[in-house]
Amino acid sequence: MSIWDFSVIPNYFMSFLDAAKMTVLVTVFGILIGIIFGLILALMRISNYRILSIPARVYIWIVRGTPLLLQLLLIYFGLVNIVRIGNLPSAFLALGLHNAAYIAEIFRGSIQGIARGQREAGLSLGMTEGKVMRRIVLPQAFKRAVPSLSNQLIIALKDSSLASAVAIPELLLYARQLGSSTFRLMEMLSIAAIYYLIMTSVLTILANGIEKRLNVSDFKVLE
């Protein structure tokens, strides 16, 4: 007889809803912070001024070269000695700053992929560099970045499980706690896995829908 009883999954499935909401909350804030800071980093990274480009390069190198869990612990325990910060804000900040390094490279590639002739055309019309960037380059760059940003969002959703290291009651922590109290750890972890699969599948469907709309838009323009 198996020591696992997966027939209990329906009995506990709905109790994971609050933990799932917390997972979504951590993911959303992590991505929002990542997009804002990532765009700033991308613009710094492509700047002709070394005083801007070098710090951006160093930041991206450090964040991409160290584990997210380490960054989360450094922010949580390090900032406590400087400012009073709770576990939830520290998780938002750590995930946001981590995502920013990857999103910065996504934006950088998208921006640099815009034909130089479009920038020159804007400048020839009397637009400033800032206006060319805001009105011509960035709108196209955002559109090109959508597939990669969608992938980063799914990665961020799964990375949110590391927030359990600072006692954030997200899916993985709740599954472990409930598994310990019911002596059904494998079953509870299976429920968490189902929730992750549902959420990542929904995000994938939404991302594919957005990409199709953008492709249709581009096709109509070309016609």
Short mmCIF file of C-alpha atoms in Angstrom, two decimals:
data_model
loop_
_atom_site.label_atom_id
_atom_site.label_comp_id
_atom_site.label_asym_id
_atom_site.label_seq_id
_atom_site.Cartn_x
_atom_site.Cartn_y
_atom_site.Cartn_z
CA MET A 1 0.00 0.00 0.00
CA SER A 2 1.28 3.46 -0.88
CA ILE A 3 2.18 5.80 1.96
CA TRP A 4 0.72 8.65 -0.09
CA ASP A 5 -3.00 9.31 -0.32
CA PHE A 6 -3.70 11.75 -3.12
CA SER A 7 -7.44 11.35 -2.58
CA VAL A 8 -7.15 13.99 0.16
CA ILE A 9 -6.17 16.69 -2.38
CA PRO A 10 -9.77 17.87 -3.00
CA ASN A 11 -10.27 18.31 0.75
CA TYR A 12 -7.38 20.78 1.07
CA PHE A 13 -7.31 22.35 -2.39
CA MET A 14 -9.42 25.44 -1.64
CA SER A 15 -7.50 26.19 1.56
CA PHE A 16 -4.54 27.18 -0.66
CA LEU A 17 -6.40 30.15 -2.18
CA ASP A 18 -5.01 32.77 0.22
CA ALA A 19 -1.48 31.49 -0.33
CA ALA A 20 -2.05 31.62 -4.09
CA LYS A 21 -3.22 35.25 -3.79
CA MET A 22 -0.05 36.08 -1.86
CA THR A 23 2.04 34.44 -4.59
CA VAL A 24 0.31 36.57 -7.22
CA LEU A 25 0.78 39.72 -5.10
CA VAL A 26 4.52 39.11 -4.68
CA THR A 27 4.85 38.38 -8.40
CA VAL A 28 2.94 41.49 -9.52
CA PHE A 29 4.92 43.86 -7.32
CA GLY A 30 8.18 42.15 -8.25
CA ILE A 31 7.45 42.60 -11.95
CA LEU A 32 6.18 46.19 -11.63
CA ILE A 33 9.32 47.25 -9.76
CA GLY A 34 11.40 45.26 -12.23
CA ILE A 35 9.84 46.96 -15.28
CA ILE A 36 10.26 50.49 -13.90
CA PHE A 37 13.81 50.00 -12.66
CA GLY A 38 14.68 47.78 -15.62
CA LEU A 39 13.75 50.49 -18.12
CA ILE A 40 15.89 53.01 -16.23
CA LEU A 41 18.79 50.56 -16.22
CA ALA A 42 18.37 49.87 -19.94
CA LEU A 43 18.52 53.58 -20.78
CA MET A 44 21.59 53.94 -18.56
CA ARG A 45 23.17 50.88 -20.16
CA ILE A 46 22.90 52.28 -23.70
CA SER A 47 23.92 55.79 -22.70
CA ASN A 48 27.04 57.29 -24.25
CA TYR A 49 27.98 58.64 -20.82
CA ARG A 50 30.20 56.21 -18.94
CA ILE A 51 29.06 57.64 -15.60
CA LEU A 52 25.65 56.12 -16.41
CA SER A 53 26.53 53.04 -18.43
CA ILE A 54 29.22 51.62 -16.13
CA PRO A 55 27.08 51.50 -12.94
CA ALA A 56 24.28 49.86 -14.95
CA ARG A 57 26.67 47.25 -16.35
CA VAL A 58 28.05 46.50 -12.87
CA TYR A 59 24.59 46.21 -11.34
CA ILE A 60 23.38 43.82 -14.03
CA TRP A 61 26.58 41.76 -13.73
CA ILE A 62 26.21 41.42 -9.94
CA VAL A 63 22.49 40.57 -9.94
CA ARG A 64 22.70 38.07 -12.80
CA GLY A 65 25.77 36.48 -11.26
CA THR A 66 24.36 35.81 -7.78
CA PRO A 67 21.38 33.66 -6.67
CA LEU A 68 18.03 35.31 -6.01
CA LEU A 69 17.80 33.64 -2.60
CA LEU A 70 21.10 35.24 -1.58
CA GLN A 71 19.87 38.66 -2.75
CA LEU A 72 16.61 38.19 -0.84
CA LEU A 73 18.43 37.34 2.39
CA LEU A 74 20.92 40.19 1.95
CA ILE A 75 18.11 42.71 1.52
CA TYR A 76 15.99 41.29 4.34
CA PHE A 77 18.73 40.97 6.94
CA GLY A 78 20.93 43.79 5.65
CA LEU A 79 18.29 46.52 5.50
CA VAL A 80 17.05 45.67 9.00
CA ASN A 81 20.26 47.23 10.33
CA ILE A 82 19.67 50.42 8.31
CA VAL A 83 15.90 50.92 8.10
CA ARG A 84 12.95 49.06 9.56
CA ILE A 85 11.53 46.91 6.78
CA GLY A 86 9.07 44.06 6.95
CA ASN A 87 9.36 40.69 5.30
CA LEU A 88 6.75 41.47 2.63
CA PRO A 89 8.32 44.78 1.43
CA SER A 90 11.72 43.13 1.43
CA ALA A 91 10.37 40.34 -0.79
CA PHE A 92 8.84 42.91 -3.18
CA LEU A 93 12.12 44.81 -3.31
CA ALA A 94 14.36 41.78 -3.74
CA LEU A 95 12.26 40.26 -6.51
CA GLY A 96 11.84 43.65 -8.19
CA LEU A 97 15.56 44.45 -8.19
CA HIS A 98 16.35 40.93 -9.37
CA ASN A 99 13.85 41.07 -12.24
CA ALA A 100 15.12 44.54 -13.17
CA ALA A 101 18.51 43.20 -14.23
CA TYR A 102 16.94 40.75 -16.68
CA ILE A 103 14.25 43.15 -17.88
CA ALA A 104 16.94 45.78 -18.50
CA GLU A 105 18.66 43.44 -20.95
CA ILE A 106 15.31 42.69 -22.61
CA PHE A 107 14.63 46.40 -23.08
CA ARG A 108 18.20 47.08 -24.20
CA GLY A 109 17.96 44.48 -26.94
CA SER A 110 14.57 45.78 -28.05
CA ILE A 111 15.70 49.41 -28.13
CA GLN A 112 18.88 48.63 -30.02
CA GLY A 113 16.87 46.55 -32.48
CA ILE A 114 14.99 49.62 -33.73
CA ALA A 115 16.42 50.77 -37.06
CA ARG A 116 18.73 53.74 -36.69
CA GLY A 117 17.04 55.36 -39.70
CA GLN A 118 13.87 55.88 -37.66
CA ARG A 119 15.78 57.88 -35.08
CA GLU A 120 17.49 59.92 -37.74
CA ALA A 121 14.14 60.60 -39.41
CA GLY A 122 12.74 61.88 -36.12
CA LEU A 123 15.74 64.13 -35.55
CA SER A 124 15.48 65.48 -39.10
CA LEU A 125 11.91 66.55 -38.32
CA GLY A 126 13.19 68.68 -35.49
CA MET A 127 12.42 66.30 -32.63
CA THR A 128 14.80 66.17 -29.68
CA GLU A 129 16.58 62.97 -28.66
CA GLY A 130 14.14 62.63 -25.76
CA LYS A 131 11.09 62.95 -27.98
CA VAL A 132 12.48 60.48 -30.49
CA MET A 133 13.01 58.00 -27.66
CA ARG A 134 9.54 58.54 -26.14
CA ARG A 135 7.47 58.73 -29.32
CA ILE A 136 9.28 56.52 -31.81
CA VAL A 137 11.72 54.13 -30.16
CA LEU A 138 10.12 53.12 -26.85
CA PRO A 139 6.63 52.28 -28.21
CA GLN A 140 8.17 49.89 -30.75
CA ALA A 141 10.66 48.55 -28.21
CA PHE A 142 7.87 47.72 -25.75
CA LYS A 143 6.01 45.82 -28.46
CA ARG A 144 9.10 43.83 -29.39
CA ALA A 145 9.81 43.09 -25.74
CA VAL A 146 6.40 41.53 -25.03
CA PRO A 147 7.38 37.86 -25.67
CA SER A 148 10.50 38.11 -23.50
CA LEU A 149 8.64 40.05 -20.80
CA SER A 150 5.98 37.34 -20.76
CA ASN A 151 8.63 34.71 -20.16
CA GLN A 152 10.16 36.82 -17.39
CA LEU A 153 6.75 37.15 -15.74
CA ILE A 154 6.37 33.37 -15.64
CA ILE A 155 9.89 33.04 -14.23
CA ALA A 156 9.05 35.67 -11.60
CA LEU A 157 5.94 33.73 -10.61
CA LYS A 158 8.00 30.62 -9.95
CA ASP A 159 10.78 32.62 -8.26
CA SER A 160 8.21 33.98 -5.80
CA SER A 161 8.44 30.61 -4.01
CA LEU A 162 11.79 31.78 -2.61
CA ALA A 163 9.91 34.40 -0.58
CA SER A 164 9.14 31.56 1.82
CA ALA A 165 12.72 32.03 3.07
CA VAL A 166 11.59 35.24 4.82
CA ALA A 167 8.31 33.76 6.06
CA ILE A 168 6.03 35.10 3.31
CA PRO A 169 2.90 32.87 3.42
CA GLU A 170 2.93 32.02 -0.27
CA LEU A 171 2.17 28.65 -1.85
CA LEU A 172 5.35 26.77 -1.05
CA LEU A 173 5.55 27.86 2.59
CA TYR A 174 1.87 27.08 3.15
CA ALA A 175 2.27 23.66 1.54
CA ARG A 176 5.22 22.84 3.77
CA GLN A 177 3.47 24.05 6.92
CA LEU A 178 0.25 22.19 6.14
CA GLY A 179 2.21 19.12 5.12
CA SER A 180 4.03 19.12 8.46
CA SER A 181 0.83 19.45 10.47
CA THR A 182 -1.11 16.80 8.51
CA PHE A 183 1.83 14.48 7.83
CA ARG A 184 0.86 14.70 4.14
CA LEU A 185 3.78 16.66 2.76
CA MET A 186 3.81 15.06 -0.69
CA GLU A 187 0.09 15.64 -1.13
CA MET A 188 0.32 19.29 -0.05
CA LEU A 189 3.29 19.92 -2.33
CA SER A 190 1.28 18.38 -5.17
CA ILE A 191 -1.52 20.88 -4.55
CA ALA A 192 1.01 23.73 -4.68
CA ALA A 193 2.34 22.33 -7.97
CA ILE A 194 -1.19 22.26 -9.41
CA TYR A 195 -1.71 25.92 -8.46
CA TYR A 196 1.60 26.90 -10.09
CA LEU A 197 0.68 25.00 -13.25
CA ILE A 198 -2.73 26.70 -13.41
CA MET A 199 -1.25 30.17 -12.95
CA THR A 200 1.59 29.69 -15.42
CA SER A 201 -0.84 28.24 -17.96
CA VAL A 202 -3.15 31.25 -17.61
CA LEU A 203 -0.21 33.63 -18.02
CA THR A 204 0.97 31.72 -21.10
CA ILE A 205 -2.48 31.92 -22.70
CA LEU A 206 -2.74 35.65 -21.97
CA ALA A 207 0.77 36.27 -23.31
CA ASN A 208 0.03 34.33 -26.49
CA GLY A 209 -3.15 36.35 -26.96
CA ILE A 210 -1.28 39.63 -26.60
CA GLU A 211 1.42 38.49 -29.02
CA LYS A 212 -1.20 37.49 -31.60
CA ARG A 213 -2.91 40.88 -31.33
CA LEU A 214 0.42 42.63 -31.84
CA ASN A 215 1.26 40.42 -34.80
CA VAL A 216 -2.14 41.11 -36.37
CA SER A 217 -1.57 44.82 -35.85
CA ASP A 218 1.82 44.65 -37.52
CA PHE A 219 0.39 42.65 -40.42
CA LYS A 220 -2.31 45.23 -41.05
CA VAL A 221 0.23 48.02 -41.04
CA LEU A 222 2.38 46.15 -43.54
CA GLU A 223 -0.63 45.59 -45.80
#
